CSV table of C-alpha atoms and ligand atoms in Angstrom, one decimal:
chain,number,residue,atom,x,y,z
A,833,MET,CA,9.6,-27.2,-12.5
A,834,THR,CA,6.6,-26.1,-14.3
A,835,ARG,CA,7.5,-23.0,-16.6
A,836,THR,CA,5.3,-21.5,-19.3
A,837,ASP,CA,7.5,-20.6,-22.2
A,838,SER,CA,4.8,-20.0,-24.6
A,839,ALA,CA,5.0,-17.0,-27.1
A,840,ASP,CA,2.1,-15.5,-25.1
A,841,VAL,CA,3.9,-14.8,-22.2
A,842,PRO,CA,5.8,-11.4,-22.4
A,843,ARG,CA,8.4,-12.2,-19.5
A,844,PRO,CA,8.9,-16.0,-19.1
A,845,ASP,CA,11.9,-15.6,-16.9
A,846,ALA,CA,10.4,-12.7,-14.7
A,847,GLN,CA,11.1,-13.1,-11.1
A,848,LEU,CA,8.7,-12.0,-8.2
A,849,HIS,CA,10.1,-9.7,-5.4
A,850,PHE,CA,8.6,-9.7,-2.0
A,851,GLY,CA,8.5,-7.1,0.8
A,852,VAL,CA,6.8,-7.0,4.1
A,853,PHE,CA,4.8,-4.3,5.0
A,854,PHE,CA,4.9,-4.0,8.9
A,855,GLN,CA,2.0,-1.4,9.1
A,856,GLY,CA,2.3,0.0,12.6
A,857,VAL,CA,-0.8,2.2,12.6
A,858,ASN,CA,-3.9,0.9,11.0
A,859,HIS,CA,-7.0,-1.2,11.6
A,860,TRP,CA,-6.4,-4.1,9.3
A,861,THR,CA,-3.7,-5.9,11.8
A,862,ILE,CA,-5.8,-8.0,13.9
A,863,TRP,CA,-5.3,-7.3,17.5
A,864,SER,CA,-8.3,-9.1,18.9
A,865,ASP,CA,-6.9,-12.6,18.5
A,866,PRO,CA,-5.0,-14.3,21.3
A,867,SER,CA,-2.0,-15.0,18.8
A,868,SER,CA,-1.5,-11.4,18.1
A,869,GLY,CA,1.5,-9.8,19.5
A,870,SER,CA,2.6,-6.2,20.3
A,871,GLN,CA,3.4,-3.7,17.3
A,872,ILE,CA,6.1,-2.0,19.2
A,873,ASP,CA,8.1,-4.8,21.1
A,874,PRO,CA,11.3,-5.4,19.2
A,875,ALA,CA,10.6,-9.1,19.5
A,876,SER,CA,7.7,-8.6,17.2
A,877,PHE,CA,9.3,-6.7,14.2
A,878,LEU,CA,12.3,-8.9,14.7
A,879,ARG,CA,10.3,-11.9,14.4
A,880,VAL,CA,8.6,-10.6,11.3
A,881,ALA,CA,11.8,-9.5,9.6
A,882,ARG,CA,13.6,-12.8,10.4
A,883,THR,CA,10.9,-14.7,9.0
A,884,ALA,CA,10.8,-12.6,5.8
A,885,GLU,CA,14.5,-13.0,5.6
A,886,ARG,CA,14.0,-16.9,5.9
A,887,GLY,CA,11.7,-16.4,2.9
A,888,LEU,CA,14.2,-14.8,0.8
A,889,PHE,CA,12.3,-11.5,0.6
A,890,ASP,CA,13.8,-8.3,-0.7
A,891,ALA,CA,12.8,-6.0,2.0
A,892,PHE,CA,11.2,-5.2,5.3
A,893,PHE,CA,9.0,-1.8,4.9
A,894,LEU,CA,7.7,0.6,7.3
A,895,GLY,CA,5.2,3.5,6.7
A,896,ASP,CA,5.4,7.0,8.0
A,897,GLY,CA,2.9,8.7,10.2
A,898,LEU,CA,4.1,11.7,12.3
A,899,ARG,CA,0.6,11.8,14.0
A,900,LEU,CA,-1.9,9.1,15.0
A,901,ARG,CA,-5.1,9.3,13.1
A,902,GLU,CA,-8.1,11.2,15.0
A,903,SER,CA,-11.6,11.1,14.9
A,904,GLU,CA,-14.4,13.1,16.6
A,905,GLY,CA,-11.8,15.2,18.5
A,906,GLY,CA,-9.8,12.2,19.9
A,907,VAL,CA,-7.3,9.7,18.9
A,908,HIS,CA,-9.0,6.9,16.8
A,909,GLU,CA,-9.1,4.1,19.1
A,910,LEU,CA,-9.9,1.5,16.9
A,911,ASP,CA,-6.5,1.6,15.0
A,912,VAL,CA,-3.5,-0.5,16.3
A,913,ALA,CA,-1.1,2.2,17.0
A,914,GLY,CA,2.6,2.5,18.1
A,915,ARG,CA,5.3,3.3,15.5
A,916,PRO,CA,8.9,4.2,16.5
A,917,ASP,CA,10.6,6.5,14.1
A,918,SER,CA,11.2,4.2,11.0
A,919,ILE,CA,15.0,4.9,10.9
A,920,THR,CA,15.5,4.0,14.6
A,921,GLN,CA,13.4,0.8,13.9
A,922,LEU,CA,15.3,-0.2,11.1
A,923,SER,CA,18.7,0.5,12.7
A,924,ALA,CA,17.6,-2.0,15.3
A,925,LEU,CA,16.9,-4.6,12.8
A,926,ALA,CA,20.2,-4.0,10.6
A,927,ALA,CA,22.0,-5.4,13.5
A,928,ALA,CA,19.8,-8.1,13.9
A,929,THR,CA,19.3,-9.2,10.0
A,930,GLU,CA,21.9,-9.9,7.2
A,931,ARG,CA,20.4,-9.6,4.0
A,932,ILE,CA,16.9,-8.1,3.9
A,933,GLY,CA,16.6,-4.5,2.7
A,934,LEU,CA,15.3,-2.1,5.3
A,935,VAL,CA,12.9,0.6,3.7
A,936,SER,CA,11.9,3.7,5.5
A,937,THR,CA,8.8,5.9,4.6
A,938,SER,CA,9.9,9.3,5.1
A,939,ASN,CA,8.0,12.5,3.8
A,940,THR,CA,9.5,15.3,1.9
A,941,THR,CA,7.0,18.1,3.1
A,942,PHE,CA,7.9,18.3,6.7
A,943,ASN,CA,11.6,17.0,6.7
A,944,GLU,CA,14.8,18.9,5.6
A,945,PRO,CA,16.9,17.3,3.0
A,946,GLY,CA,20.4,17.8,4.4
A,947,ASP,CA,19.2,16.0,7.7
A,948,LEU,CA,17.1,13.3,6.2
A,949,ALA,CA,19.7,12.3,3.5
A,950,ARG,CA,22.5,12.1,6.4
A,951,ARG,CA,20.3,9.8,8.4
A,952,LEU,CA,19.4,7.5,5.5
A,953,ALA,CA,23.1,7.4,4.5
A,954,GLY,CA,23.8,6.3,8.1
A,955,LEU,CA,21.3,3.5,7.8
A,956,ASP,CA,22.5,2.5,4.4
A,957,LEU,CA,26.2,2.5,5.4
A,958,LEU,CA,25.6,0.5,8.7
A,959,SER,CA,23.4,-2.0,7.1
A,960,GLY,CA,26.0,-2.7,4.4
A,961,GLY,CA,23.9,-1.2,1.7
A,962,ARG,CA,20.4,-2.4,2.5
A,963,ALA,CA,18.5,0.7,3.0
A,964,GLY,CA,15.5,2.2,1.0
A,965,TRP,CA,13.6,5.3,1.2
A,966,ASN,CA,9.9,5.4,0.4
A,967,VAL,CA,9.3,9.0,-0.7
A,968,VAL,CA,5.9,10.4,0.0
A,969,THR,CA,4.6,13.7,0.2
A,970,THR,CA,2.1,13.4,3.0
A,971,HIS,CA,-1.1,15.0,1.9
A,972,ASN,CA,-2.7,16.0,5.1
A,973,ALA,CA,-2.9,19.4,7.0
A,974,TRP,CA,-3.4,17.8,10.4
A,975,THR,CA,0.2,16.2,10.3
A,976,GLY,CA,1.3,19.9,9.3
A,977,GLU,CA,0.0,21.1,12.7
A,978,ASN,CA,2.8,19.3,14.4
A,979,PHE,CA,5.0,21.8,12.7
A,980,ARG,CA,3.1,24.6,13.1
A,981,ARG,CA,2.7,24.7,9.5
A,982,GLY,CA,-1.0,23.2,9.0
A,983,GLY,CA,-1.9,22.9,5.5
A,984,PHE,CA,1.8,23.4,3.9
A,985,LEU,CA,2.0,23.6,0.3
A,986,ASP,CA,-0.6,22.6,-2.4
A,987,HIS,CA,-0.4,19.2,-4.0
A,988,ALA,CA,1.9,20.3,-7.1
A,989,ASP,CA,4.3,22.3,-5.0
A,990,ARG,CA,4.7,19.1,-2.7
A,991,TYR,CA,5.9,17.3,-5.7
A,992,ARG,CA,8.1,20.3,-6.8
A,993,ARG,CA,9.5,20.1,-3.1
A,994,ALA,CA,10.0,16.4,-3.5
A,995,GLU,CA,11.9,16.6,-6.6
A,996,GLU,CA,14.3,19.4,-5.1
A,997,PHE,CA,14.5,17.4,-2.0
A,998,LEU,CA,15.8,14.3,-3.9
A,999,SER,CA,18.3,16.2,-5.8
A,1000,VAL,CA,19.9,17.7,-2.9
A,1001,ALA,CA,19.7,14.2,-1.4
A,1002,ARG,CA,21.5,12.7,-4.1
A,1003,ALA,CA,24.2,15.5,-4.0
A,1004,VAL,CA,24.8,14.6,-0.4
A,1005,TRP,CA,25.2,10.9,-1.1
A,1006,ASP,CA,27.6,11.7,-3.7
A,1007,GLY,CA,29.5,14.1,-1.7
A,1008,TRP,CA,32.4,11.7,-1.0
A,1009,ALA,CA,34.3,10.5,-3.9
A,1010,GLU,CA,35.2,6.7,-4.3
A,1011,GLY,CA,38.4,6.3,-2.3
A,1012,ALA,CA,37.7,9.5,-0.2
A,1013,VAL,CA,39.3,7.7,2.9
A,1014,ALA,CA,43.1,7.5,2.4
A,1015,GLY,CA,43.1,4.0,4.4
A,1016,SER,CA,46.8,4.0,4.9
A,1017,ALA,CA,49.0,5.0,8.1
A,1018,ASP,CA,51.5,6.5,5.9
A,1019,ALA,CA,49.0,8.9,4.4
A,1020,ARG,CA,49.3,12.5,5.0
A,1021,SER,CA,45.7,12.9,6.2
A,1022,TRP,CA,42.8,10.4,7.0
A,1023,SER,CA,40.8,11.7,4.1
A,1024,VAL,CA,42.1,12.2,0.8
A,1025,PRO,CA,42.4,16.1,0.2
A,1026,ASP,CA,39.6,17.5,-2.0
A,1027,ALA,CA,37.7,14.1,-2.0
A,1028,VAL,CA,34.9,15.3,0.0
A,1029,ALA,CA,32.6,17.9,-1.9
A,1030,ARG,CA,30.7,20.6,-0.4
A,1031,VAL,CA,26.8,20.6,-1.4
A,1032,ARG,CA,25.5,24.0,-2.2
A,1033,SER,CA,22.2,24.2,-3.5
A,1034,LYS,CA,19.6,27.1,-3.7
A,1035,GLY,CA,16.2,26.6,-5.2
A,1036,ALA,CA,12.7,27.4,-4.5
A,1037,HIS,CA,12.2,25.4,-1.4
A,1038,PHE,CA,15.8,24.9,0.0
A,1039,ASP,CA,18.8,26.9,0.6
A,1040,VAL,CA,21.5,24.5,1.6
A,1041,ASP,CA,25.3,24.6,2.1
A,1042,LEU,CA,26.8,21.6,4.0
A,1043,VAL,CA,29.6,19.1,3.9
A,1044,PRO,CA,28.4,15.5,3.8
A,1045,THR,CA,29.3,13.6,6.6
A,1046,LEU,CA,29.6,10.0,5.4
A,1047,PRO,CA,30.8,8.0,2.5
A,1048,ARG,CA,28.9,6.1,0.1
A,1049,SER,CA,27.4,2.7,1.0
A,1050,ALA,CA,27.9,-0.7,-0.4
A,1051,GLN,CA,25.1,0.1,-3.1
A,1052,GLY,CA,25.8,3.9,-3.7
A,1053,HIS,CA,22.6,5.5,-2.7
A,1054,PRO,CA,19.4,4.2,-0.8
A,1055,VAL,CA,17.0,2.7,-3.2
A,1056,ILE,CA,14.2,5.2,-3.8
A,1057,PHE,CA,10.8,4.0,-3.3
A,1058,GLN,CA,7.6,6.1,-4.3
A,1059,ALA,CA,4.2,5.9,-3.0
A,1060,GLY,CA,1.6,8.4,-4.5
A,1061,ASP,CA,-1.1,7.6,-6.9
A,1062,SER,CA,-2.0,10.9,-8.8
A,1063,GLY,CA,-0.5,12.0,-12.1
A,1064,GLU,CA,2.1,14.0,-10.5
A,1065,GLY,CA,2.9,11.0,-8.0
A,1066,ARG,CA,3.3,8.8,-11.2
A,1067,ASP,CA,5.2,11.0,-13.2
A,1068,PHE,CA,7.6,11.7,-10.1
A,1069,ALA,CA,8.1,7.9,-9.8
A,1070,ALA,CA,8.9,7.7,-13.3
A,1071,ARG,CA,11.6,10.4,-13.4
A,1072,GLN,CA,13.0,9.6,-10.0
A,1073,ALA,CA,12.2,6.2,-8.5
A,1074,ASP,CA,13.6,2.5,-8.4
A,1075,VAL,CA,10.5,1.1,-7.0
A,1076,VAL,CA,7.0,1.9,-6.9
A,1077,PHE,CA,4.7,1.0,-4.1
A,1078,SER,CA,1.3,1.1,-5.5
A,1079,ALA,CA,-2.3,0.2,-4.6
A,1080,HIS,CA,-2.9,-1.8,-7.6
A,1081,GLY,CA,-2.3,-5.3,-7.2
A,1082,THR,CA,-5.4,-7.2,-6.8
A,1083,GLU,CA,-7.2,-7.4,-10.1
A,1084,PHE,CA,-5.0,-8.3,-12.9
A,1085,ASP,CA,-6.6,-5.9,-15.3
A,1086,ASP,CA,-6.1,-3.1,-12.9
A,1087,ALA,CA,-2.6,-3.9,-12.1
A,1088,LEU,CA,-1.5,-4.4,-15.8
A,1089,ALA,CA,-3.2,-0.9,-16.5
A,1090,PHE,CA,-1.1,0.6,-13.8
A,1091,ALA,CA,2.1,-1.1,-14.8
A,1092,GLU,CA,1.5,0.0,-18.5
A,1093,ASP,CA,0.8,3.5,-17.5
A,1094,ILE,CA,4.0,3.7,-15.4
A,1095,ARG,CA,6.0,2.4,-18.4
A,1096,ARG,CA,4.6,4.9,-20.7
A,1097,ARG,CA,5.6,7.5,-18.2
A,1098,LEU,CA,9.0,6.0,-17.8
A,1099,ARG,CA,9.6,6.3,-21.7
A,1100,ALA,CA,8.3,9.8,-21.6
A,1101,ALA,CA,10.9,10.5,-18.8
A,1102,GLY,CA,13.8,8.9,-21.1
A,1103,ARG,CA,14.3,5.9,-18.7
A,1104,ALA,CA,14.1,2.1,-19.5
A,1105,GLU,CA,11.0,0.4,-18.9
A,1106,ASP,CA,12.9,-2.1,-16.7
A,1107,ALA,CA,14.5,0.6,-14.6
A,1108,LEU,CA,11.8,0.4,-12.1
A,1109,ARG,CA,10.2,-2.2,-10.1
A,1110,ILE,CA,6.4,-2.2,-9.4
A,1111,LEU,CA,5.4,-3.8,-6.0
A,1112,PRO,CA,1.6,-3.1,-5.0
A,1113,GLY,CA,0.8,-3.5,-1.4
A,1114,THR,CA,-1.7,-6.5,-0.7
A,1115,GLU,CA,-2.8,-9.1,1.9
A,1116,ILE,CA,-2.4,-12.6,1.3
A,1117,ILE,CA,-4.8,-15.1,2.8
A,1118,ILE,CA,-3.9,-18.8,2.6
A,1119,GLY,CA,-5.7,-22.2,3.2
A,1120,ALA,CA,-5.1,-26.0,2.6
A,1121,THR,CA,-8.0,-25.9,0.1
A,1122,GLU,CA,-10.2,-23.3,-1.6
A,1123,LYS,CA,-12.8,-23.6,0.8
A,1124,GLU,CA,-10.5,-23.3,3.9
A,1125,ALA,CA,-9.0,-20.2,2.4
A,1126,GLU,CA,-12.5,-18.7,2.0
A,1127,GLU,CA,-13.4,-19.7,5.6
A,1128,LYS,CA,-10.2,-18.1,6.8
A,1129,GLU,CA,-10.8,-15.0,4.7
A,1130,ARG,CA,-14.4,-14.5,6.2
A,1131,TRP,CA,-12.9,-14.8,9.6
A,1132,VAL,CA,-10.1,-12.2,8.9
A,1133,ARG,CA,-12.8,-9.8,7.4
A,1134,LEU,CA,-14.9,-10.1,10.4
A,1135,GLU,CA,-12.1,-9.4,12.9
A,1136,GLN,CA,-10.9,-6.5,10.7
A,1137,VAL,CA,-14.4,-5.0,10.2
A,1138,THR,CA,-15.9,-5.0,13.6
A,1139,PRO,CA,-19.2,-3.3,14.1
A,1140,ALA,CA,-17.5,0.0,15.0
A,1141,VAL,CA,-14.8,-0.2,12.2
A,1142,ALA,CA,-17.7,-0.7,9.8
A,1143,LEU,CA,-19.4,2.6,11.3
A,1144,GLY,CA,-16.2,4.3,11.1
A,1145,ILE,CA,-15.5,3.8,7.4
A,1146,ALA,CA,-19.2,4.6,6.5
A,1147,SER,CA,-19.0,7.9,8.5
A,1148,ARG,CA,-15.8,8.8,6.4
A,1149,LEU,CA,-17.9,7.9,3.1
A,1150,TRP,CA,-21.0,9.6,4.2
A,1151,GLY,CA,-19.2,12.6,5.4
A,1152,PHE,CA,-20.8,12.7,8.9
A,1153,ASP,CA,-20.8,10.7,12.2
A,1154,LEU,CA,-22.7,7.5,12.1
A,1155,SER,CA,-21.2,5.9,15.4
A,1156,ASP,CA,-24.6,5.4,17.0
A,1157,ARG,CA,-26.2,3.6,14.1
A,1158,ASP,CA,-26.7,-0.3,14.0
A,1159,ALA,CA,-23.7,-1.8,11.8
A,1160,ASP,CA,-25.9,-5.0,11.5
A,1161,GLY,CA,-29.0,-3.0,10.2
A,1162,PRO,CA,-29.3,-1.2,6.8
A,1163,LEU,CA,-27.4,1.4,5.0
A,1164,PRO,CA,-28.1,5.0,6.4
A,1165,ALA,CA,-31.1,6.6,4.4
A,1166,GLU,CA,-29.4,10.0,4.3
A,1167,ASP,CA,-27.6,11.1,1.2
A,1168,PRO,CA,-23.7,11.6,1.9
A,1169,VAL,CA,-22.1,15.0,2.3
A,1170,VAL,CA,-19.6,14.7,-0.4
A,1171,ALA,CA,-16.2,16.5,0.5
A,1172,ALA,CA,-17.4,17.9,3.8
A,1173,TYR,CA,-15.6,15.6,6.1
A,1174,GLU,CA,-12.5,17.2,7.7
A,1175,GLY,CA,-11.5,14.3,10.0
A,1176,LYS,CA,-7.9,13.8,11.0
A,1177,PHE,CA,-7.4,10.7,9.1
A,1178,GLY,CA,-4.7,9.4,6.8
A,1179,THR,CA,-5.4,8.4,3.3
A,1180,ARG,CA,-9.0,8.6,2.8
A,1181,GLN,CA,-10.3,4.9,2.6
A,1182,LEU,CA,-13.1,5.6,0.0
A,1183,GLY,CA,-14.1,7.6,-3.1
A,1184,GLU,CA,-16.5,9.4,-0.6
A,1185,THR,CA,-18.8,10.1,-3.8
A,1186,LEU,CA,-22.5,10.0,-4.4
A,1187,ASP,CA,-21.6,7.4,-7.1
A,1188,THR,CA,-19.9,5.2,-4.5
A,1189,VAL,CA,-22.9,5.2,-2.2
A,1190,ALA,CA,-25.3,4.8,-4.9
A,1191,GLU,CA,-23.2,1.6,-5.9
A,1192,TRP,CA,-23.3,0.4,-2.2
A,1193,ARG,CA,-26.9,0.8,-1.9
A,1194,ALA,CA,-27.8,-1.0,-5.1
A,1195,LYS,CA,-25.5,-4.1,-4.3
A,1196,ALA,CA,-26.6,-4.0,-0.5
A,1197,GLU,CA,-30.2,-4.2,-1.7
A,1198,ALA,CA,-29.7,-6.8,-4.4
A,1199,ASN,CA,-27.9,-9.1,-2.1
A,1200,GLY,CA,-29.7,-8.3,1.6
A,1201,TRP,CA,-26.4,-7.0,3.0
A,1202,SER,CA,-26.4,-5.1,6.4
A,1203,LEU,CA,-24.1,-2.1,6.5
A,1204,ARG,CA,-21.1,-4.2,8.2
A,1205,GLU,CA,-21.6,-6.8,5.2
A,1206,THR,CA,-21.5,-4.0,2.7
A,1207,VAL,CA,-18.3,-2.6,4.1
A,1208,ILE,CA,-16.8,-6.2,4.0
A,1209,GLU,CA,-18.0,-6.8,0.6
A,1210,LEU,CA,-17.2,-3.4,-0.9
A,1211,GLY,CA,-14.8,-1.7,1.3
A,1212,PRO,CA,-11.2,-0.8,1.0
A,1213,GLN,CA,-9.4,-4.0,2.0
A,1214,ARG,CA,-8.6,-6.4,-0.9
A,1215,GLY,CA,-6.0,-9.0,-1.1
A,1216,HIS,CA,-5.3,-12.4,-2.6
A,1217,VAL,CA,-7.0,-15.6,-1.3
A,1218,GLY,CA,-6.3,-19.2,-2.0
A,1219,THR,CA,-4.1,-22.4,-1.9
A,1220,PRO,CA,-0.6,-22.1,-2.1
A,1221,ALA,CA,-0.7,-23.7,-5.7
A,1222,GLY,CA,-3.4,-21.5,-6.6
A,1223,LEU,CA,-1.8,-18.2,-5.4
A,1224,ALA,CA,1.7,-19.3,-7.0
A,1225,GLU,CA,-0.1,-19.9,-10.4
A,1226,ARG,CA,-1.7,-16.4,-10.2
A,1227,PHE,CA,1.2,-14.6,-9.2
A,1228,ALA,CA,3.4,-16.2,-11.8
A,1229,ARG,CA,0.8,-15.0,-14.4
A,1230,PHE,CA,1.0,-11.4,-13.0
A,1231,VAL,CA,4.7,-11.2,-13.2
A,1232,ARG,CA,5.0,-13.0,-16.4
A,1233,HIS,CA,2.5,-10.7,-17.9
A,1234,GLY,CA,4.3,-7.4,-16.4
A,1235,ALA,CA,1.4,-6.5,-14.2
A,1236,VAL,CA,3.6,-6.4,-11.2
A,1237,ASP,CA,7.3,-7.2,-10.3
A,1238,GLY,CA,6.2,-8.6,-6.8
A,1239,PHE,CA,4.3,-7.5,-3.8
A,1240,ASN,CA,4.6,-5.7,-0.6
A,1241,ILE,CA,2.8,-7.9,1.7
A,1242,SER,CA,0.9,-6.6,4.8
A,1243,PRO,CA,0.3,-9.5,7.2
A,1244,TYR,CA,-3.1,-9.5,9.0
A,1245,LEU,CA,-1.3,-11.0,12.2
A,1246,VAL,CA,1.6,-9.7,13.8
A,1247,PRO,CA,4.2,-11.5,14.4
A,1248,ASP,CA,3.0,-14.9,12.9
A,1249,GLY,CA,1.4,-13.7,9.8
A,1250,LEU,CA,4.1,-14.4,7.3
A,1251,ASP,CA,4.5,-17.9,8.4
A,1252,ASP,CA,2.2,-19.4,5.9
A,1253,ILE,CA,3.5,-17.3,3.1
A,1254,VAL,CA,7.2,-18.2,3.8
A,1255,ASP,CA,6.6,-22.0,4.5
A,1256,LEU,CA,3.7,-22.8,2.1
A,1257,LEU,CA,3.6,-20.1,-0.9
A,1258,VAL,CA,7.3,-19.5,-1.5
A,1259,PRO,CA,8.1,-23.2,-2.2
A,1260,GLU,CA,5.4,-23.3,-4.7
A,1261,LEU,CA,6.8,-20.1,-6.4
A,1262,GLN,CA,10.4,-21.5,-6.2
A,1263,GLU,CA,9.0,-24.8,-8.0
A,1264,ARG,CA,7.4,-22.4,-10.8
A,1265,GLY,CA,10.9,-20.7,-11.3
A,1266,VAL,CA,9.4,-17.3,-10.4
A,1267,TYR,CA,11.2,-16.9,-7.0
A,1268,ARG,CA,14.7,-16.9,-5.9
A,1269,SER,CA,15.9,-20.2,-4.3
A,1270,ALA,CA,18.9,-17.9,-2.5
A,1271,TYR,CA,20.0,-14.4,-2.1
A,1272,THR,CA,22.6,-13.7,-5.0
A,1273,GLY,CA,23.5,-10.4,-3.8
A,1274,THR,CA,24.1,-8.6,-0.4
A,1275,THR,CA,22.5,-5.2,-1.1
A,1276,LEU,CA,18.9,-4.0,-1.6
A,1277,ARG,CA,19.7,-2.8,-5.1
A,1278,GLU,CA,21.1,-6.3,-5.9
A,1279,HIS,CA,18.0,-8.0,-4.7
A,1280,LEU,CA,15.7,-5.9,-6.8
A,1281,GLY,CA,18.2,-6.5,-9.9
A,1282,LEU,CA,18.6,-2.5,-10.2
A,1283,ALA,CA,21.6,-1.1,-12.0
A,1284,PRO,CA,24.4,0.2,-10.0
A,1285,VAL,CA,24.1,3.9,-9.1
A,1286,GLY,CA,26.3,5.7,-11.7
B,1278,FMN,C1,0.4,2.6,-1.3
B,1278,FMN,C2,0.8,4.0,-0.7
B,1278,FMN,C3,1.4,4.1,0.6
B,1278,FMN,C4,1.4,5.2,1.2
B,1278,FMN,N1,2.0,5.3,2.5
B,1278,FMN,C5,2.3,6.6,3.2
B,1278,FMN,C6,2.8,6.5,4.5
B,1278,FMN,O1,3.3,5.6,5.0
B,1278,FMN,N2,2.9,7.8,5.2
B,1278,FMN,C7,2.5,8.9,4.3
B,1278,FMN,O2,2.5,10.1,5.0
B,1278,FMN,N3,1.8,8.9,3.2
B,1278,FMN,C8,1.7,7.6,2.4
B,1278,FMN,N4,1.0,7.5,1.2
B,1278,FMN,C9,0.5,8.7,0.7
B,1278,FMN,C10,1.6,9.7,0.3
B,1278,FMN,O3,1.8,10.8,1.1
B,1278,FMN,C11,1.1,10.4,-1.2
B,1278,FMN,O4,2.1,11.3,-1.5
B,1278,FMN,C12,-0.1,11.1,-1.0
B,1278,FMN,O5,-1.3,10.3,-1.2
B,1278,FMN,C13,-0.2,12.2,-2.0
B,1278,FMN,O6,0.0,12.0,-3.3
B,1278,FMN,P1,-0.8,11.5,-4.4
B,1278,FMN,O7,-1.9,12.6,-4.6
B,1278,FMN,O8,0.1,11.4,-5.5
B,1278,FMN,O9,-1.4,10.2,-4.2
B,1278,FMN,C14,1.0,6.5,0.5
B,1278,FMN,C15,0.3,6.5,-0.7
B,1278,FMN,C16,0.3,5.3,-1.3
B,1278,FMN,C17,-0.4,5.0,-2.6
């Protein structure tokens, strides 16, 4: 075992936590390869979850998208699509797995707390305390159209609603006292009298009067994840979350700056710095040699950024339709129309600023890149590329210096995309003492090393 116990390493005993992000709707999962399988066949996500469990991952993670992405008046056909309701999908997995955590992204803007808390409590109970809830505020108005609400609430109000939502959810999960079920044939009643508390809550967003329907799970409450990168989002995470799913996990300095910012916000919220785990999303590309890894990355990027995808990404950056341009030609000569693009897309892929376009132009010119090459080199998808040993060294540094607590890994191929990671990378991490060699608990909270719910 090679461990670095030097005084320069702030967390020599730190352990990495892995989740797998089964993306559903996206254009980064390669569908054009013969080995790629269905996104919606249970055999696919079961295979991914079981591989992750074999690799001792903490969690299997699903995003939330209540509407397909759209562009130019139709469904965005370049996306892989198909996303069963996450709690339904995770319930199927609960029956087919034993240890791995099951995390549902569910938004607080278009759900109601009494209902969502009850469904999450059901998943948590039936899985033996393995549920997690990634709380998002879903920032787009087009999702709101599903609910005849359109652009519902401004940004700050969404986080206020999320805060109130979570406090109602926690009251629901606390509704049944420990020992609320009498559990004896001699008892006068099945449940202990007065052991189930009514939840009454009236605030700016909710007016709730309900009787919780379920006892606490083996882990007390579902583990709270948060994904949202604004100042309000980070403060919300610091006050409320157990885990942050961030987009800051590729460059060490960026990851460390994010982690330090979250720790500062935790201190300001009166919480301990180790009360929260930071798991950035990432993609991992492995080769037997550095050269092989780079070649594989090249193949992955060309499959992901097809000419049509490159033009789609450029259209969103420039703010108008570029689908009739030549992706293998130069960058558009026109200036971007900043902030004018109102497409029905999820998280904006790029900054959409004049500065970004200026940087793209300068780098494309200096390197002789086509538009597609430029999108591949400078576009949004980033991850870690290397040999199993090289990646293990890099990740050990990330976690021992407090830049991350682990990664939420998106496989670029489904369902086999985790195999290399589990078979080649995990053993290298174990050898370096930064990854578990067996599950030591049964609940998601225990896997993450979080304190029990009070
Ligand atoms: C890493 C990451 C993953 C996210 N995943 C989802 C998702 O699956 N569904 C969704 O509706 N929003 C998702 N979001 C966006 C959230 O809805 C977020 O609340 C939104 O970006 C607005 O908050 P913000 O301004 O704080 O980022 C994600 C955001 C991040 C940073």
